[in-house]
Short mmCIF file of C-alpha atoms in Angstrom, two decimals:
data_model
loop_
_atom_site.label_atom_id
_atom_site.label_comp_id
_atom_site.label_asym_id
_atom_site.label_seq_id
_atom_site.Cartn_x
_atom_site.Cartn_y
_atom_site.Cartn_z
CA MET A 12 28.30 -42.60 19.47
CA PHE A 13 29.33 -39.83 22.31
CA ALA A 14 29.69 -37.15 18.67
CA LEU A 15 26.52 -38.61 17.46
CA HIS A 16 25.00 -37.73 20.89
CA LEU A 17 26.31 -34.08 20.82
CA GLN A 18 24.98 -33.66 16.80
CA LEU A 19 21.39 -34.74 17.82
CA MET A 20 20.78 -32.94 20.80
CA ASN A 21 17.85 -30.62 20.95
CA LYS A 22 16.57 -31.95 17.00
CA ARG A 23 14.37 -33.69 16.36
CA TYR A 24 15.42 -36.83 14.52
CA LEU A 25 14.10 -40.54 13.49
CA ILE A 26 16.50 -43.63 13.40
CA VAL A 27 15.98 -47.13 11.89
CA PHE A 28 16.83 -50.12 12.35
CA ASP A 29 15.15 -51.97 9.84
CA ASP A 30 14.93 -56.05 10.37
CA VAL A 31 18.20 -56.92 12.45
CA TRP A 32 19.03 -60.04 13.20
CA ASN A 33 22.11 -59.89 15.40
CA ILE A 34 24.20 -57.73 17.39
CA ASP A 35 27.79 -57.74 15.78
CA GLU A 36 31.09 -56.25 16.39
CA TRP A 37 29.99 -53.36 14.45
CA TYR A 38 27.00 -52.51 16.43
CA GLU A 39 28.74 -53.02 19.47
CA GLY A 40 32.01 -51.10 18.22
CA LEU A 41 29.62 -47.84 17.36
CA MET A 42 28.33 -48.54 21.20
CA SER A 43 31.44 -48.34 22.66
CA SER A 44 33.23 -46.01 20.51
CA GLY A 45 33.73 -42.32 22.16
CA LEU A 46 31.47 -42.76 24.90
CA PRO A 47 32.89 -41.54 28.05
CA ASP A 48 33.65 -44.90 30.78
CA GLU A 49 31.70 -43.47 33.61
CA GLY A 50 28.77 -41.74 35.14
CA LEU A 51 25.27 -42.24 32.72
CA TRP A 52 27.81 -43.55 30.10
CA ALA A 53 29.54 -46.86 31.52
CA GLY A 54 29.00 -49.51 29.94
CA HIS A 55 25.66 -49.03 28.06
CA LEU A 56 25.18 -50.82 24.42
CA ARG A 57 21.21 -49.27 24.62
CA LEU A 58 20.40 -46.70 21.68
CA ASP A 59 17.65 -45.89 24.21
CA ARG A 60 20.02 -44.48 27.41
CA VAL A 61 22.73 -43.27 25.06
CA LEU A 62 20.94 -40.99 22.28
CA PRO A 63 19.08 -37.82 23.56
CA LYS A 64 15.03 -37.97 23.53
CA ASP A 65 14.30 -34.07 24.70
CA CYS A 66 13.16 -32.90 21.86
CA GLY A 67 11.19 -35.81 19.95
CA GLY A 68 14.41 -37.90 19.09
CA SER A 69 13.16 -41.54 18.26
CA VAL A 70 15.28 -44.62 17.21
CA ILE A 71 12.96 -47.75 15.96
CA VAL A 72 14.17 -50.83 15.96
CA THR A 73 12.35 -53.85 13.87
CA SER A 74 13.64 -57.52 14.51
CA ARG A 75 12.24 -61.15 14.45
CA LEU A 76 13.87 -62.07 17.38
CA GLU A 77 12.71 -60.35 20.26
CA GLU A 78 16.28 -60.71 22.55
CA VAL A 79 17.76 -58.49 19.85
CA ALA A 80 15.67 -55.35 19.84
CA VAL A 81 15.84 -56.27 23.58
CA LYS A 82 19.35 -55.55 23.49
CA MET A 83 19.13 -52.62 21.58
CA VAL A 84 16.11 -50.37 23.36
CA GLY A 85 15.26 -52.34 26.36
CA GLU A 86 12.13 -54.36 27.66
CA GLU A 87 10.39 -51.30 28.70
CA ASN A 88 11.06 -49.78 24.95
CA MET A 89 9.61 -52.52 22.98
CA CYS A 90 6.20 -52.70 21.22
CA ARG A 91 5.24 -56.20 19.83
CA ILE A 92 3.11 -56.37 16.36
CA GLU A 93 1.26 -59.48 16.32
CA PRO A 94 0.63 -60.73 12.85
CA ASP A 95 -2.94 -59.68 11.33
CA LYS A 96 -5.66 -62.38 12.71
CA ASP A 97 -8.72 -61.72 10.32
CA GLY A 98 -6.14 -61.79 7.09
CA GLU A 99 -8.47 -58.14 5.85
CA CYS A 100 -5.25 -56.02 6.10
CA CYS A 101 -3.21 -58.41 4.37
CA TRP A 102 -5.67 -58.87 1.74
CA ASN A 103 -5.63 -55.08 1.00
CA ILE A 104 -2.11 -54.86 0.83
CA PHE A 105 -2.11 -57.80 -1.27
CA THR A 106 -4.70 -56.55 -4.03
CA ASP A 107 -3.07 -53.16 -3.48
CA SER A 108 0.10 -54.50 -5.20
CA VAL A 109 -1.79 -56.76 -7.90
CA THR A 110 -3.80 -54.24 -9.05
CA GLU A 111 -0.52 -51.65 -9.63
CA GLY A 112 -0.03 -54.11 -12.75
CA GLY A 113 -3.33 -53.59 -13.74
CA LEU A 114 -4.87 -56.34 -12.46
CA ALA A 115 -8.31 -55.55 -11.30
CA ASP A 116 -8.98 -56.56 -7.59
CA ASP A 117 -12.27 -57.76 -8.53
CA HIS A 118 -10.96 -60.51 -10.58
CA PRO A 119 -13.06 -63.34 -10.34
CA THR A 120 -9.79 -65.52 -9.75
CA LEU A 121 -8.33 -63.66 -7.52
CA ARG A 122 -11.70 -63.70 -5.28
CA SER A 123 -12.05 -67.34 -6.08
CA THR A 124 -8.20 -67.96 -4.14
CA LYS A 125 -8.64 -64.89 -1.43
CA THR A 126 -9.02 -67.44 1.48
CA GLU A 127 -5.74 -69.19 0.01
CA ILE A 128 -3.73 -66.20 -0.23
CA VAL A 129 -4.57 -65.00 3.06
CA ASP A 130 -3.06 -68.35 4.69
CA ARG A 131 -0.45 -68.29 2.77
CA CYS A 132 0.54 -64.79 4.42
CA GLY A 133 -0.13 -65.96 7.46
CA GLY A 134 -0.96 -62.65 8.77
CA LEU A 135 2.39 -60.98 7.61
CA PRO A 136 2.21 -57.68 5.32
CA LEU A 137 5.20 -58.11 3.87
CA ALA A 138 4.00 -61.73 2.52
CA ALA A 139 1.43 -60.19 1.06
CA LYS A 140 2.82 -57.46 -0.50
CA THR A 141 5.39 -60.38 -1.92
CA ILE A 142 3.15 -62.46 -3.18
CA GLY A 143 1.20 -59.57 -5.02
CA GLU A 144 4.08 -58.81 -6.69
CA ILE A 145 5.11 -62.32 -7.79
CA LEU A 146 1.52 -62.84 -9.20
CA ARG A 147 1.78 -59.70 -10.71
CA GLY A 148 4.61 -60.13 -12.13
CA SER A 149 4.03 -63.84 -13.51
CA LEU A 150 0.77 -62.67 -15.17
CA SER A 151 1.29 -61.63 -18.56
CA PRO A 152 -1.32 -59.53 -20.07
CA ALA A 153 -2.69 -62.89 -22.36
CA SER A 154 -2.99 -64.52 -19.02
CA ARG A 155 -4.71 -62.11 -16.84
CA GLU A 156 -7.76 -63.03 -18.69
CA PHE A 157 -7.64 -66.86 -19.14
CA GLY A 158 -4.83 -68.14 -17.36
CA ALA A 159 -4.96 -66.35 -13.83
CA ARG A 160 -6.29 -69.28 -12.00
CA GLU A 161 -3.26 -71.42 -12.97
CA GLN A 162 -0.60 -68.73 -11.86
CA ALA A 163 -2.42 -68.19 -8.62
CA SER A 164 -2.49 -71.74 -7.62
CA SER A 165 1.17 -71.26 -7.85
CA LEU A 166 1.10 -70.32 -4.60
CA ARG A 167 1.20 -73.46 -3.68
CA SER A 168 4.50 -73.76 -4.25
CA LEU A 169 5.50 -70.67 -2.39
#
């Protein structure tokens, strides 16, 4: 980690740890390898304390488990993102995912199931994208016109 610190000094960087579920031996080994045992370095297992930030360096950690993110970056660096309350963001993400497959976002079946789709997403953008991709992939060209309602109702089983 000390070598990485030296490499990143006086540089802009962005490191992303996405969807972290736990801190395992790899992370603990990374954070303790090559760090001096004294001074500012002693006992730190947090990224915000061992990587240089003087020239715009940043670390992003995403996790569904707050305690994991706190261990990695500290409470003072946390930015909590709440689910979309009104559902409009999720609806836009959903329609973008569906329309990539050629299905019109103003399709009557989609409009009639908007409330159900938004409810299923629970305000989570990734859920909206995934449901849109599943629906897009399951709709054949023939069923887009006539069977889309039956395909969309299969969302209940998700």
